[in-house]
Amino acid sequence: MIVAMQSHATDEQIQNVIERMVELGFNVHRTTGETQTILAGVGTPSHFEVTEFQVLSGVHQAYRISSPYKLAGRGFRPEGTRITFPNGLVIGGDEIVVMAGPCSVESRDQIRLSASQVAAAGARFLRGGAYKPRSSPYSFQGMGVEGLKIMRDAADEYGLLVITEVMEISQIEQMLPYIDCFQVGARNMQNFNLLRELGQVRKPVAMKRGLAATIEEVLLSAEYILSGGNYDLMLVERGIRTFETATRNTMDISAIPVLKKLTHLPVLGDPSHGVGIRDFVPPMALASVAAGADGLLIEMHPNPDKAMSDGAQSLRPEQLTELIAKLRKLAPVVDRSISPAVDAVTA
Ligand code: PEP
Ligand code: MN
């Protein structure tokens, strides 16, 4: 931490700041200029708030120089995290993985058809919510455990992996036998109790960025999961709330290269929630890959006009096929490839 004192700060004020720094465990180096004193605190005390120093009397400005997230920071694993799934699929390597499926699990037939279309298009994960965080308590809330079973059966039939949203701690145990990856929704990114519990499981987690979360907050939330010992974590940019109303959210594409620089964790783009309008999803998916995403989470519904949630942003099956074909052309430009379709792997 660097504390720049106000010019002409009194000796007593300077001493007071030094004492507080020492108390916290900093090794303090003092530089006295003609009018201003700079205090450099070396060391990383486990608990300190830079804001505490910003308001001490005589302080001009205080800056944190070490990152507050130790395990999520790129320096912890400069080579990047690679997550390996039971079928050998890797996220965080050279291949970009596409996850697709409806917003919600609605019925066995809908999921079976979705799985066949998702696999045929070339995606490797089937997405679908069995528990849904809906803005209104009167909206469809999901099929629950029955939905998990339906997802597993359909995914197994078509050689896909399963990702689904976990909304509360009590669902974790219940989901374990049916899923390959937990999804933490945007609304739960700061549900710290849930994050801590997910740190205890040994199954990958994809954590979405909160609706109004800064990148630092995303990384601090990631730290909750990592500090429990679960390192199979990826982050998802899914759009944030801004003043713009032309799209459902504002897809913060810039968060992707920023996160790739700050953290070793794989980063996915979710252009569906990012823009909320079907026809804008493919360009934002392409942009996510161009920006360095390691994967995509995309809503696709066999009949989006009849979807029970997020129909307006769900691709039609043929749009997903067309998108993945384009992604295969784009990926080499950024020295990547799209993971081969299930058929190509099992053939
Ligand atoms: C979803 O993936 O359907 C979902 C609810 O996403 P988010 O948490 O990003 O709103
Ligand atoms: Mn959705």
XYZ file of C-alpha atoms and ligand atoms in Angstrom:
358
model
C 0.000 0.000 0.000
C 1.174 3.515 -0.743
C -0.004 6.383 1.430
C 0.678 9.864 0.086
C 0.349 12.425 2.880
C -0.987 15.908 2.226
C 1.700 18.489 1.695
C 2.418 20.035 5.051
C 0.846 17.153 6.987
C 1.989 17.392 10.589
C 4.475 15.017 12.140
C 1.776 13.815 14.486
C -0.487 12.926 11.545
C 2.348 11.086 9.812
C 3.220 9.181 12.971
C -0.387 8.221 13.460
C -0.565 6.712 9.965
C 2.729 4.868 10.440
C 1.531 3.423 13.734
C -1.650 2.126 12.167
C 0.310 0.577 9.272
C 2.720 -1.135 11.666
C -0.164 -2.334 13.800
C -1.624 -4.069 10.747
C 1.685 -5.754 9.935
C 3.134 -3.492 7.245
C 6.827 -2.829 7.041
C 6.825 0.958 6.529
C 9.291 2.842 4.325
C 9.126 6.589 4.649
C 10.191 9.020 1.969
C 10.169 12.682 2.915
C 10.171 15.184 0.098
C 10.318 18.940 0.343
C 6.654 19.285 1.162
C 5.181 15.816 0.988
C 5.759 12.515 2.767
C 5.111 9.191 1.077
C 4.677 6.043 3.148
C 5.164 2.701 1.428
C 3.728 -0.262 3.289
C 5.425 -3.505 2.297
C 3.853 -6.848 3.182
C 0.366 -8.199 2.831
C -1.551 -8.129 6.080
C -4.556 -10.417 5.839
C -7.037 -7.752 6.885
C -6.804 -4.175 5.824
C -9.030 -1.676 4.113
C -7.387 0.946 1.992
C -10.405 3.182 2.571
C -9.525 3.318 6.255
C -6.289 5.098 5.319
C -7.905 7.359 2.756
C -9.815 9.090 5.543
C -7.107 9.335 8.199
C -6.262 12.929 8.932
C -3.390 14.347 6.925
C -3.715 11.702 4.182
C -3.930 12.896 0.573
C -4.445 9.500 -1.048
C -3.907 5.812 -0.256
C -3.547 3.106 -2.906
C -3.558 -0.611 -2.686
C -0.790 -2.156 -4.774
C -1.225 -5.855 -4.083
C -4.410 -7.437 -5.396
C -7.003 -8.292 -2.755
C -7.649 -11.650 -4.449
C -4.702 -13.952 -4.018
C -5.951 -17.235 -5.431
C -7.914 -15.765 -8.333
C -5.068 -13.525 -9.479
C -3.186 -14.473 -12.633
C 0.047 -14.667 -10.654
C -1.225 -17.681 -8.718
C -1.191 -19.790 -11.903
C 0.378 -17.800 -14.721
C -0.110 -20.654 -17.185
C -3.915 -20.521 -16.760
C -6.403 -22.975 -15.292
C -7.580 -25.895 -17.386
C -10.685 -27.703 -16.260
C -11.004 -31.311 -17.359
C -14.432 -32.946 -17.471
C -15.149 -36.682 -17.081
C -15.315 -37.223 -20.861
C -11.906 -35.603 -21.353
C -13.219 -32.239 -22.572
C -11.036 -29.363 -21.387
C -12.043 -25.745 -20.775
C -9.216 -23.255 -20.608
C -7.065 -24.943 -23.244
C -6.760 -24.165 -26.939
C -10.272 -25.304 -27.741
C -13.270 -23.105 -27.159
C -16.265 -24.954 -25.747
C -19.854 -24.103 -26.596
C -22.619 -24.762 -24.054
C -26.149 -24.407 -25.349
C -29.725 -25.223 -24.538
C -32.906 -23.639 -23.316
C -33.164 -21.215 -20.451
C -35.403 -23.646 -18.527
C -36.059 -27.340 -18.456
C -39.746 -27.484 -19.451
C -40.436 -31.123 -20.280
C -38.677 -34.367 -21.205
C -39.529 -33.941 -24.888
C -38.319 -30.352 -25.011
C -34.966 -31.289 -23.447
C -34.473 -34.403 -25.574
C -35.086 -32.399 -28.722
C -32.848 -29.592 -27.458
C -30.051 -32.042 -26.682
C -30.200 -33.551 -30.163
C -30.086 -30.090 -31.749
C -27.337 -28.829 -29.461
C -25.178 -31.880 -30.203
C -25.864 -31.707 -33.937
C -24.883 -28.032 -34.004
C -21.525 -28.903 -32.443
C -21.917 -27.749 -28.840
C -20.597 -29.969 -26.047
C -22.667 -28.967 -23.028
C -26.400 -28.977 -22.565
C -27.541 -26.013 -20.506
C -30.943 -25.640 -18.874
C -32.262 -24.434 -15.554
C -34.137 -26.860 -13.323
C -34.346 -24.168 -10.660
C -34.981 -20.701 -12.029
C -34.299 -17.342 -10.397
C -37.214 -15.353 -11.773
C -37.808 -11.676 -11.145
C -41.458 -12.441 -10.424
C -42.559 -15.154 -7.984
C -45.499 -15.812 -10.313
C -43.284 -16.754 -13.283
C -42.350 -20.374 -14.019
C -39.908 -21.465 -11.304
C -38.492 -24.611 -12.916
C -39.088 -28.357 -12.667
C -36.703 -29.038 -9.793
C -35.135 -32.472 -9.330
C -37.273 -33.985 -12.083
C -35.683 -31.449 -14.415
C -32.200 -32.577 -13.348
C -33.001 -36.189 -14.218
C -34.391 -35.155 -17.587
C -31.220 -33.169 -18.324
C -28.945 -36.058 -17.381
C -30.821 -38.584 -19.480
C -30.913 -36.358 -22.556
C -27.266 -35.336 -22.202
C -26.173 -38.969 -21.869
C -28.186 -39.979 -24.888
C -26.440 -37.376 -27.053
C -22.958 -37.427 -25.490
C -23.230 -33.987 -23.874
C -22.221 -32.652 -20.475
C -24.720 -30.890 -18.194
C -24.539 -27.395 -16.741
C -27.357 -26.090 -14.578
C -27.938 -23.339 -12.070
C -27.706 -23.958 -8.351
C -29.682 -21.402 -6.373
C -29.165 -22.502 -2.811
C -26.959 -24.633 -0.616
C -29.582 -27.349 -0.111
C -29.588 -28.071 -3.866
C -25.869 -28.847 -4.097
C -26.012 -32.431 -2.778
C -29.134 -33.151 -4.769
C -27.551 -31.986 -8.014
C -24.227 -33.803 -7.721
C -25.338 -37.104 -9.313
C -26.932 -35.399 -12.313
C -24.666 -32.612 -13.415
C -21.149 -31.912 -14.666
C -20.942 -28.230 -13.818
C -22.713 -25.929 -11.376
C -23.808 -22.549 -12.662
C -23.971 -19.696 -10.169
C -26.433 -17.145 -11.492
C -25.840 -13.424 -11.716
C -28.219 -12.842 -8.815
C -26.217 -15.170 -6.597
C -22.721 -13.931 -7.384
C -22.578 -12.374 -3.953
C -24.406 -15.116 -2.098
C -21.265 -15.751 -0.100
C -22.649 -18.708 1.854
C -23.477 -20.489 -1.402
C -20.040 -19.667 -2.814
C -18.310 -21.046 0.282
C -20.224 -24.308 0.004
C -19.307 -24.595 -3.668
C -15.706 -24.261 -2.562
C -16.156 -27.537 -0.706
C -17.399 -29.613 -3.634
C -15.137 -31.206 -6.210
C -17.128 -30.408 -9.297
C -16.576 -27.487 -11.674
C -18.431 -24.224 -11.190
C -19.221 -21.485 -13.728
C -19.915 -18.261 -11.860
C -21.726 -15.446 -13.627
C -20.958 -11.804 -13.134
C -23.534 -10.015 -10.998
C -25.866 -7.524 -12.670
C -23.979 -4.595 -11.219
C -20.732 -6.216 -10.144
C -17.356 -4.688 -10.843
C -14.590 -6.921 -12.128
C -12.893 -6.712 -8.743
C -16.081 -7.910 -7.071
C -16.277 -10.822 -9.527
C -12.750 -11.832 -8.598
C -13.399 -11.486 -4.880
C -16.438 -13.740 -5.253
C -14.272 -16.221 -7.149
C -11.905 -16.110 -4.190
C -14.658 -17.475 -1.935
C -14.901 -20.623 -4.069
C -11.167 -21.018 -4.600
C -10.340 -20.554 -0.936
C -12.459 -23.622 -0.150
C -10.147 -25.651 -2.379
C -12.308 -25.937 -5.502
C -10.062 -24.664 -8.285
C -12.266 -25.824 -11.137
C -13.899 -22.473 -11.560
C -14.738 -20.384 -14.601
C -16.219 -16.924 -14.868
C -19.042 -15.816 -17.136
C -19.575 -12.338 -18.556
C -23.353 -12.108 -19.050
C -23.963 -8.402 -19.403
C -24.396 -5.722 -16.795
C -27.026 -3.103 -16.017
C -26.329 0.242 -17.605
C -28.430 3.229 -18.653
C -28.945 1.614 -22.075
C -32.400 0.215 -22.735
C -32.013 -0.943 -26.354
C -30.685 -4.262 -25.096
C -31.684 -6.246 -21.988
C -28.217 -5.743 -20.490
C -24.995 -4.294 -21.828
C -22.663 -7.096 -22.879
C -19.353 -5.971 -21.452
C -17.059 -7.551 -24.020
C -14.142 -5.612 -22.591
C -14.497 -7.571 -19.352
C -13.275 -10.651 -21.227
C -9.719 -9.502 -22.054
C -9.531 -7.683 -18.719
C -10.423 -10.853 -16.816
C -8.054 -12.925 -18.948
C -5.284 -10.602 -17.880
C -6.197 -10.390 -14.197
C -7.042 -14.036 -13.544
C -5.945 -17.523 -14.551
C -9.553 -18.728 -14.529
C -11.245 -19.564 -17.846
C -13.737 -16.939 -19.001
C -16.968 -17.624 -20.860
C -19.243 -15.239 -22.712
C -23.014 -15.442 -22.306
C -24.288 -13.217 -25.107
C -27.878 -14.400 -24.618
C -28.343 -12.655 -21.288
C -25.805 -10.083 -22.427
C -28.136 -8.602 -25.027
C -31.462 -10.373 -24.527
C -32.462 -10.167 -28.193
C -32.064 -13.247 -30.396
C -30.621 -11.638 -33.503
C -27.930 -9.799 -31.577
C -26.678 -12.963 -29.881
C -24.552 -14.366 -32.753
C -22.529 -11.156 -33.299
C -21.878 -10.885 -29.557
C -20.875 -14.561 -29.427
C -18.372 -13.942 -32.215
C -17.147 -10.827 -30.442
C -16.689 -12.797 -27.199
C -14.472 -15.330 -28.949
C -12.542 -12.595 -30.728
C -12.011 -10.981 -27.312
C -10.488 -14.150 -25.881
C -13.365 -16.129 -24.331
C -12.651 -19.778 -23.546
C -16.232 -20.755 -24.093
C -19.792 -19.620 -24.696
C -23.024 -20.168 -22.834
C -25.901 -19.721 -25.253
C -29.648 -20.119 -25.009
C -31.249 -22.138 -27.780
C -34.797 -23.447 -27.780
C -36.416 -25.856 -30.259
C -39.362 -23.453 -30.436
C -38.391 -20.158 -28.805
C -41.769 -18.582 -29.506
C -43.268 -21.031 -27.008
C -40.446 -20.939 -24.431
C -41.436 -20.644 -20.769
C -38.526 -18.265 -20.120
C -36.139 -16.135 -22.161
C -37.679 -17.031 -25.527
C -36.839 -13.637 -27.007
C -33.119 -14.237 -26.551
C -33.084 -17.936 -27.413
C -31.599 -18.866 -30.764
C -33.540 -21.064 -33.116
C -31.721 -24.390 -33.675
C -30.588 -23.426 -37.172
C -29.144 -20.162 -35.835
C -26.985 -22.115 -33.392
C -25.732 -24.365 -36.191
C -24.911 -21.360 -38.335
C -23.204 -19.584 -35.424
C -20.946 -22.512 -34.560
C -19.952 -22.824 -38.217
C -18.930 -19.149 -38.155
C -17.100 -19.577 -34.868
C -15.039 -22.359 -36.429
C -13.918 -19.902 -39.101
C -13.206 -17.128 -36.629
C -11.360 -19.073 -33.919
C -8.101 -19.573 -35.892
C -7.753 -15.792 -36.190
C -7.221 -15.728 -32.415
C -5.111 -18.917 -32.455
C -7.914 -21.091 -31.110
C -10.297 -23.719 -32.399
C -13.812 -24.739 -31.440
C -13.990 -28.132 -29.729
C -15.100 -30.797 -32.180
C -18.734 -31.873 -32.216
C -19.715 -34.970 -30.212
C -20.069 -36.992 -33.409
C -16.547 -36.179 -34.463
C -15.235 -37.287 -31.060
C -17.126 -40.570 -30.844
C -16.889 -41.513 -34.545
C -29.753 -18.275 -17.037
O -28.635 -18.684 -17.395
O -30.815 -18.655 -17.526
C -29.810 -17.176 -16.029
C -30.817 -17.074 -15.171
O -28.767 -16.346 -16.127
P -28.321 -15.070 -15.242
O -28.024 -15.620 -13.883
O -27.109 -14.596 -15.973
O -29.433 -14.080 -15.276
Mn -32.143 -17.473 -19.144
